[in-house]
Short mmCIF file of C-alpha atoms in Angstrom, two decimals:
data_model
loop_
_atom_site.label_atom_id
_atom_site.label_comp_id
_atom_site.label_asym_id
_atom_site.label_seq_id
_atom_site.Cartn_x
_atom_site.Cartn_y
_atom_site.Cartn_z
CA UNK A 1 -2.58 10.20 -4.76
CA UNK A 2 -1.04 8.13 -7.64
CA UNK A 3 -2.69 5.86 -10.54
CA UNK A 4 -0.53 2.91 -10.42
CA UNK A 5 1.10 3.34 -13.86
CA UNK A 6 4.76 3.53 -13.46
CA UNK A 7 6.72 6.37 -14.71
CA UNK A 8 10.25 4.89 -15.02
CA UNK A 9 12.32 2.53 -13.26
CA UNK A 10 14.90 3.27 -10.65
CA UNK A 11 18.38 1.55 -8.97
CA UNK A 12 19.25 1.53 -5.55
CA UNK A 13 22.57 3.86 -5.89
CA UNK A 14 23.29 3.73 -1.90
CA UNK A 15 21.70 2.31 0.92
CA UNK A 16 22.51 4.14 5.05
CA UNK A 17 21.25 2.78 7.69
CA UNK A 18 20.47 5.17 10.95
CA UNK A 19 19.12 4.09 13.97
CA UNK A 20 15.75 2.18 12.55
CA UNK A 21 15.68 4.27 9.42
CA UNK A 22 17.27 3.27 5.50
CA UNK A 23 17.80 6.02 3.54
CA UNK A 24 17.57 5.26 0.30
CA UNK A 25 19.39 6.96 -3.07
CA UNK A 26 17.51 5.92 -6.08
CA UNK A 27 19.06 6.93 -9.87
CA UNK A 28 16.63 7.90 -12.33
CA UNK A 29 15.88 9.35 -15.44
CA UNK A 30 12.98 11.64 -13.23
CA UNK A 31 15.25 12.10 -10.01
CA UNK A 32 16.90 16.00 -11.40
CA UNK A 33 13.30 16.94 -11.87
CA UNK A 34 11.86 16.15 -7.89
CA UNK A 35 11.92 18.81 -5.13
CA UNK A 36 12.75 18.09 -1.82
CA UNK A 37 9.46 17.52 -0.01
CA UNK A 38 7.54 15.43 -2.63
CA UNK A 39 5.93 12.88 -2.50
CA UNK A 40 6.98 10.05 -4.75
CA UNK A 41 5.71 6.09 -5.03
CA UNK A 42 8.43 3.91 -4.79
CA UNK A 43 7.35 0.46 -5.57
CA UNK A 44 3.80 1.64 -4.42
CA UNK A 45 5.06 3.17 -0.81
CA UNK A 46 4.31 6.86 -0.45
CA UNK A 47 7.96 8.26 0.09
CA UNK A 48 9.04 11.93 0.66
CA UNK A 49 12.15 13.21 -1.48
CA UNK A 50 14.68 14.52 1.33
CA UNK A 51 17.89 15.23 -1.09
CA UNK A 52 18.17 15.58 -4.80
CA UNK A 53 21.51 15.52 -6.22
CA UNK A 54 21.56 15.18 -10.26
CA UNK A 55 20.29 12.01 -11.45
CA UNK A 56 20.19 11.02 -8.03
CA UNK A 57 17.24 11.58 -5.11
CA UNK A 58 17.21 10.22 -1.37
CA UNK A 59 14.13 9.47 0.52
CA UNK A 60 13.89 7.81 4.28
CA UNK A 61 12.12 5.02 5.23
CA UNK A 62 11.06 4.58 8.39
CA UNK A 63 10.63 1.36 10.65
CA UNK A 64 7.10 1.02 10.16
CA UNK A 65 7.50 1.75 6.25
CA UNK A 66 10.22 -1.57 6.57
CA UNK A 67 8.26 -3.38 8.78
CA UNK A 68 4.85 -3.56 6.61
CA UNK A 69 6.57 -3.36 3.09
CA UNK A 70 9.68 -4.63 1.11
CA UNK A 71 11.36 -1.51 1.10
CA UNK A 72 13.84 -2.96 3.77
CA UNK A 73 14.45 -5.76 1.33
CA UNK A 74 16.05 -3.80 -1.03
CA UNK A 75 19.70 -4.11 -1.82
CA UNK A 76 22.17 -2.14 -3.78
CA UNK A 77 21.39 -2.27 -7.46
CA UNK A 78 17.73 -3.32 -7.11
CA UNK A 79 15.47 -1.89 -9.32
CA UNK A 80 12.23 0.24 -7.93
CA UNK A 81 9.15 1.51 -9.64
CA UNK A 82 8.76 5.05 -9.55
CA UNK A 83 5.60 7.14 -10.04
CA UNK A 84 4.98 10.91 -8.92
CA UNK A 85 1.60 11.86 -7.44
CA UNK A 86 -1.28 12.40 -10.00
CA UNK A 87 -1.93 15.91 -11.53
CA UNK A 88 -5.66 16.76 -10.93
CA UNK A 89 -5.81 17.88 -14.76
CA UNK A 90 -5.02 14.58 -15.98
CA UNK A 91 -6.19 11.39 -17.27
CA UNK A 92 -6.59 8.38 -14.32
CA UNK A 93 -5.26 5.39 -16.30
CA UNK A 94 -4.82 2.91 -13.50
CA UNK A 95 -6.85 3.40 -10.43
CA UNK A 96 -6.68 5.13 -7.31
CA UNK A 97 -3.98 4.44 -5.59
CA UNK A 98 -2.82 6.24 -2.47
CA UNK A 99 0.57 5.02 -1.83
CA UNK A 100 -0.37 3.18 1.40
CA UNK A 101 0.19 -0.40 1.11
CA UNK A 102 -1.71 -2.36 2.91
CA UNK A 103 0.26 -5.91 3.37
CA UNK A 104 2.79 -7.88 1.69
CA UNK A 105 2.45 -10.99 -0.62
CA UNK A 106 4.61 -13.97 -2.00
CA UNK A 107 4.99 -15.11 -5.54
CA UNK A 108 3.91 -18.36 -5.45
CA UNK A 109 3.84 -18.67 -9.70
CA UNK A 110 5.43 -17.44 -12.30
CA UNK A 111 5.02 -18.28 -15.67
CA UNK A 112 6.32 -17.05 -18.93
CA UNK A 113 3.75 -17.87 -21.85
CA UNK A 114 3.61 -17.15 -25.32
CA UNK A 115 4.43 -12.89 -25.38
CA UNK A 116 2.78 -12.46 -21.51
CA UNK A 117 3.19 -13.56 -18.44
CA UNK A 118 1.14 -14.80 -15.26
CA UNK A 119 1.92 -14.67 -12.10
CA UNK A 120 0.36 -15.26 -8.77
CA UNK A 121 0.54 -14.04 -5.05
CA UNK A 122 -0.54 -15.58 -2.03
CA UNK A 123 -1.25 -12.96 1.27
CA UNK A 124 -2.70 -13.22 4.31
CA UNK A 125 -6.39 -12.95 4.77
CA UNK A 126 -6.21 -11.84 8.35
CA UNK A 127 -5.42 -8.78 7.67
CA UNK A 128 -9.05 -8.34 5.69
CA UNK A 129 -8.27 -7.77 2.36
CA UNK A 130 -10.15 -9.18 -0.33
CA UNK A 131 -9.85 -9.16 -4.10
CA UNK A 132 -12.38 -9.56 -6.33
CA UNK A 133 -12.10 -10.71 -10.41
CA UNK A 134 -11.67 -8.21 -12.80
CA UNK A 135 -10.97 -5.86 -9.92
CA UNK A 136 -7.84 -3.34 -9.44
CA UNK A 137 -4.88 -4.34 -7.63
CA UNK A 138 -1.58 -2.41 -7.26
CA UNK A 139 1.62 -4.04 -6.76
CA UNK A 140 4.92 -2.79 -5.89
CA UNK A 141 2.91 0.30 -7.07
CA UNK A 142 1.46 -0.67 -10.58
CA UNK A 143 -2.01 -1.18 -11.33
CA UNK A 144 -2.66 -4.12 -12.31
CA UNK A 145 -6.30 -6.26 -13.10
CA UNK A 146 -6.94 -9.85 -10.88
CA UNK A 147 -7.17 -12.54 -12.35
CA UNK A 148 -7.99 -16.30 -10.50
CA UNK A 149 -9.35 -14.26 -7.22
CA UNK A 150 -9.26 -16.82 -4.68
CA UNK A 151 -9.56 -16.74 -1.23
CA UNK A 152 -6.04 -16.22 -0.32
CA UNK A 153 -4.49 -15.60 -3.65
CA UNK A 154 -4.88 -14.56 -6.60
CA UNK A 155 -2.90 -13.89 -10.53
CA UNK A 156 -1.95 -11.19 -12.85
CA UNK A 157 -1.82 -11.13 -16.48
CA UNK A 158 1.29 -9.02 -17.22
CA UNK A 159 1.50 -7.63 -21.34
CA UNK A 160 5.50 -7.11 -22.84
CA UNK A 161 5.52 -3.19 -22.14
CA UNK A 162 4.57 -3.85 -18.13
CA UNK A 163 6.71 -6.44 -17.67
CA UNK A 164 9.68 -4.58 -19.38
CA UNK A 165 9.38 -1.28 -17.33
CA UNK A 166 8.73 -2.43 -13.96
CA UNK A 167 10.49 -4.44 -11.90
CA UNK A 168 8.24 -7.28 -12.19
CA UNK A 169 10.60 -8.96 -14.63
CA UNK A 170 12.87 -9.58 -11.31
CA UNK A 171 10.19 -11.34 -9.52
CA UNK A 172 10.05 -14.73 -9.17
CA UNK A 173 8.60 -17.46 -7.47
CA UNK A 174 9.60 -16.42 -3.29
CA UNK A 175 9.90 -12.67 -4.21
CA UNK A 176 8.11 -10.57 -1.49
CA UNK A 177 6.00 -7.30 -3.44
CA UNK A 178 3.90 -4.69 -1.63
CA UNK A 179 0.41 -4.67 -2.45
CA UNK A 180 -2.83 -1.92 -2.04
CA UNK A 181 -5.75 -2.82 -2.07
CA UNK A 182 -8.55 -0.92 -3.85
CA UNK A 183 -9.81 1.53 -2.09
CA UNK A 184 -13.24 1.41 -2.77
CA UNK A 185 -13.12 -2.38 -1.74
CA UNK A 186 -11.27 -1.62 1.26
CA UNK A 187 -14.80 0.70 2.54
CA UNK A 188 -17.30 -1.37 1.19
CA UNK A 189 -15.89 -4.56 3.04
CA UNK A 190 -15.69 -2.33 6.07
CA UNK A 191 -19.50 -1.48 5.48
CA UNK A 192 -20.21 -5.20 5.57
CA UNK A 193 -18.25 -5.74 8.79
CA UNK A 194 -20.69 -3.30 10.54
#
């Protein structure tokens, strides 16, 4: 379980490819502190540390992970948000976020304005997922608020301090990111399909 507010940003040290798996070695100013076996967001997909190694930590992503996320479109160098799982004794500052990402979106916008900036994603509706105004949205892993919910799209307001310690400020207009749904939308709109 995470909250959607990023700890620190990571680089792609080293990407291996085996069979339909990437392993992944991410450098990071958390990486000496994991232990093999937990579990770790990177940009929002649940990921289990297999290897730590100094500044360094590997996890695996499987074909399904790189099939339904843009974990397999990361290259060497790229920059990944990185959040450990939520402590039970702490504050929830984001939402609920489980690490599970439900589908992929495009940047169709993005526009710097006066110290913030908006941008906005288009994703497929047959998939189900809905987003609502003023509702939570995570993506690539941050917890963000909607803005200009439409149909089949929708925007983010992003402040300086977001936009400088995630790796939003490499998206761009045709940049893929990995977005969950909230939750609690996701079971009400299943309610309503009953």
């Amino acid at each position: 379980m995470f909250t959607g507010i990023i700890e620190t940003l990571g680089r792609v040290a080293e990407l291996k490819r085996e069979q339909g798996n990437v392993h992944l070695n991410i450098e990071s100013e958390i990486s000496a502190e994991l232990k093999i076996d937990q579990s770790v967001a990177h940009n929002g997909v649940c990921l289990t540390v297999v290897a730590v190694d100094g500044n360094r930590h590997t996890v695996t992503a499987i074909e399904e992970t790189l099939n339904k996320t843009n974990i397999g479109q990361l290259e060497l160098g790229g920059l990944v948000n990185l959040e450990r799982c939520m402590q039970m004794n702490a504050r929830l500052d984001g939402h609920i976020v489980q690490g599970h990402v439900d589908q992929t979106a495009v940047c169709t916008m993005y526009k710097a304005l006066e110290g913030s900036w908006e941008y906005t994603f288009q994703y497929d509706t047959t998939k189900g997922n809905v987003t609502v105004e003023k509702g939570s949205i995570c993506i690539n892993g941050i917890s963000l608020t909607v803005v200009n919910s439409k149909d089949d799209s929708f925007s983010v307001a992003i402040i300086p301090y977001t936009y400088e310690h995630t790796n939003l400020q490499s998206v761009r207009e045709g940049s893929v990111v990995n977005l969950e749904f909230d939750i609690i939308g996701k079971y009400v709109a299943r309610l309503m399909q009953r």
